[in-house]
Amino acid sequence: MSQPAAAQAPSDLPPPKRVVTGRDAAGKSVFRSFDVTPRIVEIDSNPGLAFHEMYITEGVPQLTGQEPDPMLKGTIAFPGPGGTMFRLISYPGRRPEGYKPPAGVTLESALKELNDKVPGMGDVMERGAPGMHTSDTIDYGIVVRGEMTLELDDGQKIHLRQGDCIVQNGTRHRWRNPLTEPCLMAFVSIGGKRA
């Protein structure tokens, strides 16, 4: 079993530990790793926004217990049909009045960075409504720490507190942190197909 890896938190929230199980050659259950995920993706154009990429599967998992860690290959925005993605997202706190993004950052450069670091994520973000996006997934989410506001395309909003859960059925939405403290949310996304 590997030891916890050293990683810096993208905010004042500590990096989450990840435990992955599997099977040894005799078929006995074993701990394959116990460490910080090898993929913590910080978004420089939006300081404090970070994706903790925990695990991804494509298609129906075979469950051999011998699979290599899929996060060593990199990450993607969302899984394809039948695939899954488990990630935690650290959202920065509400920006103070008059906040300006880092020097040289534009909407297009921010979306390019997002796409470069989490392939496909910038593509689903709307240019005319910053933060609004739609994916071909069902997303199960829970507020782990902090609070979050979920806004739908007609402007309806709901305030979520620590422990609150959402099921996002492939709908257009955006997230806003109403507090000055960071918010940590956990998501499991399941790839689907539009009907």
Tab-separated table of C-alpha atoms in Angstrom:
chain	number	residue	atom	x	y	z
A	1	MET	CA	0.000	0.000	0.000
A	2	SER	CA	1.425	3.369	-0.962
A	3	GLN	CA	1.809	6.104	1.620
A	4	PRO	CA	-0.039	9.428	1.479
A	5	ALA	CA	1.427	11.631	-1.234
A	6	ALA	CA	2.474	15.197	-0.573
A	7	ALA	CA	0.227	17.638	-2.359
A	8	GLN	CA	-0.619	21.264	-1.854
A	9	ALA	CA	-4.239	22.240	-1.394
A	10	PRO	CA	-5.536	24.668	-4.018
A	11	SER	CA	-7.327	26.543	-1.228
A	12	ASP	CA	-7.301	26.376	2.524
A	13	LEU	CA	-9.140	23.057	2.307
A	14	PRO	CA	-6.837	20.063	2.854
A	15	PRO	CA	-6.393	17.723	-0.107
A	16	PRO	CA	-8.691	14.710	0.208
A	17	LYS	CA	-7.254	11.239	0.673
A	18	ARG	CA	-8.291	8.536	-1.778
A	19	VAL	CA	-8.418	4.804	-1.025
A	20	VAL	CA	-8.637	2.380	-3.961
A	21	THR	CA	-9.276	-1.323	-3.409
A	22	GLY	CA	-8.615	-4.254	-5.713
A	23	ARG	CA	-7.618	-7.910	-5.618
A	24	ASP	CA	-4.292	-9.670	-5.328
A	25	ALA	CA	-3.219	-12.607	-7.516
A	26	ALA	CA	-5.125	-15.025	-5.247
A	27	GLY	CA	-8.341	-12.974	-5.606
A	28	LYS	CA	-8.216	-11.603	-2.041
A	29	SER	CA	-9.384	-8.017	-1.469
A	30	VAL	CA	-6.491	-5.612	-0.907
A	31	PHE	CA	-5.876	-1.891	-0.608
A	32	ARG	CA	-4.213	-0.879	-3.869
A	33	SER	CA	-3.544	2.729	-2.839
A	34	PHE	CA	-4.106	5.145	-0.008
A	35	ASP	CA	-2.981	8.559	-1.067
A	36	VAL	CA	-3.950	11.943	-2.397
A	37	THR	CA	-5.364	11.626	-5.889
A	38	PRO	CA	-2.656	11.966	-8.556
A	39	ARG	CA	-4.846	14.539	-10.374
A	40	ILE	CA	-5.493	17.841	-8.640
A	41	VAL	CA	-6.223	20.344	-11.392
A	42	GLU	CA	-5.966	23.982	-10.339
A	43	ILE	CA	-7.477	26.625	-12.601
A	44	ASP	CA	-5.117	29.637	-12.530
A	45	SER	CA	-7.575	31.964	-14.268
A	46	ASN	CA	-10.062	31.367	-11.428
A	47	PRO	CA	-7.917	31.142	-8.267
A	48	GLY	CA	-9.341	28.652	-5.788
A	49	LEU	CA	-11.183	26.571	-8.388
A	50	ALA	CA	-9.745	23.061	-8.350
A	51	PHE	CA	-10.819	19.634	-9.567
A	52	HIS	CA	-9.782	16.676	-7.408
A	53	GLU	CA	-10.047	13.877	-9.955
A	54	MET	CA	-10.695	10.685	-8.007
A	55	TYR	CA	-11.644	7.974	-10.504
A	56	ILE	CA	-13.137	7.394	-13.937
A	57	THR	CA	-14.555	4.389	-15.753
A	58	GLU	CA	-15.549	4.056	-19.386
A	59	GLY	CA	-18.361	1.717	-20.340
A	60	VAL	CA	-19.269	-1.164	-18.058
A	61	PRO	CA	-16.458	-1.831	-15.530
A	62	GLN	CA	-15.005	-5.355	-15.668
A	63	LEU	CA	-14.217	-5.464	-11.902
A	64	THR	CA	-11.114	-7.608	-12.147
A	65	GLY	CA	-9.514	-5.744	-9.266
A	66	GLN	CA	-6.295	-5.599	-11.300
A	67	GLU	CA	-7.082	-2.445	-13.296
A	68	PRO	CA	-4.366	0.225	-13.370
A	69	ASP	CA	-5.291	3.560	-11.808
A	70	PRO	CA	-7.178	5.345	-14.616
A	71	MET	CA	-6.247	8.772	-13.253
A	72	LEU	CA	-2.601	8.196	-14.237
A	73	LYS	CA	-3.696	8.702	-17.872
A	74	GLY	CA	-5.229	12.108	-17.206
A	75	THR	CA	-8.761	13.363	-16.969
A	76	ILE	CA	-11.721	14.419	-19.090
A	77	ALA	CA	-14.708	16.683	-18.513
A	78	PHE	CA	-17.409	14.022	-18.452
A	79	PRO	CA	-17.653	10.267	-19.054
A	80	GLY	CA	-19.196	8.786	-22.193
A	81	PRO	CA	-22.402	6.727	-22.135
A	82	GLY	CA	-22.282	4.165	-19.330
A	83	GLY	CA	-19.047	5.583	-17.911
A	84	THR	CA	-18.598	7.224	-14.524
A	85	MET	CA	-16.543	10.078	-13.085
A	86	PHE	CA	-15.927	10.689	-9.383
A	87	ARG	CA	-14.508	14.100	-8.531
A	88	LEU	CA	-14.479	16.707	-5.834
A	89	ILE	CA	-14.562	20.355	-6.849
A	90	SER	CA	-13.271	23.136	-4.639
A	91	TYR	CA	-15.044	26.399	-5.471
A	92	PRO	CA	-13.530	29.703	-4.362
A	93	GLY	CA	-15.462	31.936	-2.023
A	94	ARG	CA	-17.549	34.820	-3.305
A	95	ARG	CA	-15.254	37.479	-4.703
A	96	PRO	CA	-15.142	40.869	-2.960
A	97	GLU	CA	-16.721	43.936	-4.567
A	98	GLY	CA	-14.478	45.193	-7.372
A	99	TYR	CA	-12.593	41.898	-7.785
A	100	LYS	CA	-10.613	41.640	-11.018
A	101	PRO	CA	-9.384	38.333	-12.501
A	102	PRO	CA	-5.626	37.794	-12.781
A	103	ALA	CA	-3.861	40.060	-15.288
A	104	GLY	CA	-4.444	39.072	-18.903
A	105	VAL	CA	-7.336	36.697	-18.188
A	106	THR	CA	-10.286	36.936	-20.565
A	107	LEU	CA	-13.325	34.692	-20.850
A	108	GLU	CA	-11.792	32.996	-23.881
A	109	SER	CA	-8.386	32.479	-22.217
A	110	ALA	CA	-10.093	31.104	-19.092
A	111	LEU	CA	-12.168	28.642	-21.140
A	112	LYS	CA	-9.046	27.605	-23.079
A	113	GLU	CA	-7.195	26.905	-19.813
A	114	LEU	CA	-10.187	24.940	-18.521
A	115	ASN	CA	-10.278	22.909	-21.747
A	116	ASP	CA	-6.517	22.331	-21.700
A	117	LYS	CA	-6.522	21.073	-18.105
A	118	VAL	CA	-9.879	19.224	-18.088
A	119	PRO	CA	-10.385	18.276	-21.755
A	120	GLY	CA	-13.890	19.077	-22.952
A	121	MET	CA	-14.914	21.138	-19.897
A	122	GLY	CA	-14.480	24.511	-21.596
A	123	ASP	CA	-16.529	23.280	-24.555
A	124	VAL	CA	-19.688	22.854	-22.464
A	125	MET	CA	-19.424	26.317	-20.888
A	126	GLU	CA	-21.594	29.001	-22.465
A	127	ARG	CA	-19.899	32.149	-23.704
A	128	GLY	CA	-22.983	34.370	-23.295
A	129	ALA	CA	-23.853	33.207	-19.767
A	130	PRO	CA	-20.635	32.614	-17.778
A	131	GLY	CA	-20.797	29.489	-15.658
A	132	MET	CA	-23.891	28.070	-17.374
A	133	HIS	CA	-23.303	24.640	-18.832
A	134	THR	CA	-25.012	21.403	-19.828
A	135	SER	CA	-23.540	17.900	-19.992
A	136	ASP	CA	-24.847	14.536	-21.183
A	137	THR	CA	-24.648	13.106	-17.674
A	138	ILE	CA	-26.651	12.466	-14.558
A	139	ASP	CA	-24.682	14.059	-11.731
A	140	TYR	CA	-25.099	13.065	-8.101
A	141	GLY	CA	-23.696	15.837	-5.921
A	142	ILE	CA	-23.282	16.562	-2.237
A	143	VAL	CA	-22.031	19.649	-0.453
A	144	VAL	CA	-19.145	18.353	1.648
A	145	ARG	CA	-18.094	21.709	3.176
A	146	GLY	CA	-19.500	25.183	2.876
A	147	GLU	CA	-22.592	26.291	0.974
A	148	MET	CA	-23.571	26.554	-2.687
A	149	THR	CA	-26.308	28.058	-4.835
A	150	LEU	CA	-27.564	26.078	-7.820
A	151	GLU	CA	-29.165	28.164	-10.588
A	152	LEU	CA	-31.185	26.726	-13.477
A	153	ASP	CA	-31.697	28.240	-16.922
A	154	ASP	CA	-34.918	30.069	-16.012
A	155	GLY	CA	-33.223	31.847	-13.087
A	156	GLN	CA	-34.651	29.606	-10.373
A	157	LYS	CA	-32.149	29.115	-7.537
A	158	ILE	CA	-31.815	26.835	-4.560
A	159	HIS	CA	-29.450	27.295	-1.632
A	160	LEU	CA	-27.578	24.165	-0.534
A	161	ARG	CA	-25.837	23.675	2.802
A	162	GLN	CA	-23.321	21.108	4.001
A	163	GLY	CA	-24.799	17.623	3.578
A	164	ASP	CA	-27.434	18.677	1.029
A	165	CYS	CA	-27.617	16.519	-2.117
A	166	ILE	CA	-28.635	17.172	-5.709
A	167	VAL	CA	-29.412	15.020	-8.715
A	168	GLN	CA	-28.655	16.918	-11.921
A	169	ASN	CA	-30.466	15.249	-14.842
A	170	GLY	CA	-28.485	16.666	-17.750
A	171	THR	CA	-30.033	20.109	-17.241
A	172	ARG	CA	-28.563	23.555	-17.945
A	173	HIS	CA	-27.220	25.084	-14.734
A	174	ARG	CA	-24.493	27.033	-12.948
A	175	TRP	CA	-22.967	27.022	-9.466
A	176	ARG	CA	-22.329	30.089	-7.285
A	177	ASN	CA	-20.657	30.110	-3.889
A	178	PRO	CA	-22.609	32.611	-1.740
A	179	LEU	CA	-20.030	32.676	1.080
A	180	THR	CA	-16.537	34.149	1.248
A	181	GLU	CA	-15.188	30.741	2.356
A	182	PRO	CA	-14.446	27.976	-0.187
A	183	CYS	CA	-17.008	25.261	-0.834
A	184	LEU	CA	-16.128	21.622	-1.476
A	185	MET	CA	-18.600	19.484	-3.418
A	186	ALA	CA	-18.405	15.813	-4.381
A	187	PHE	CA	-19.852	14.617	-7.690
A	188	VAL	CA	-20.401	11.267	-9.333
A	189	SER	CA	-21.291	11.720	-13.006
A	190	ILE	CA	-22.791	8.929	-15.079
A	191	GLY	CA	-22.604	9.278	-18.846
A	192	GLY	CA	-25.908	9.153	-20.711
A	193	LYS	CA	-27.459	9.895	-24.085
A	194	ARG	CA	-29.869	12.660	-25.022
A	195	ALA	CA	-33.323	11.335	-25.918
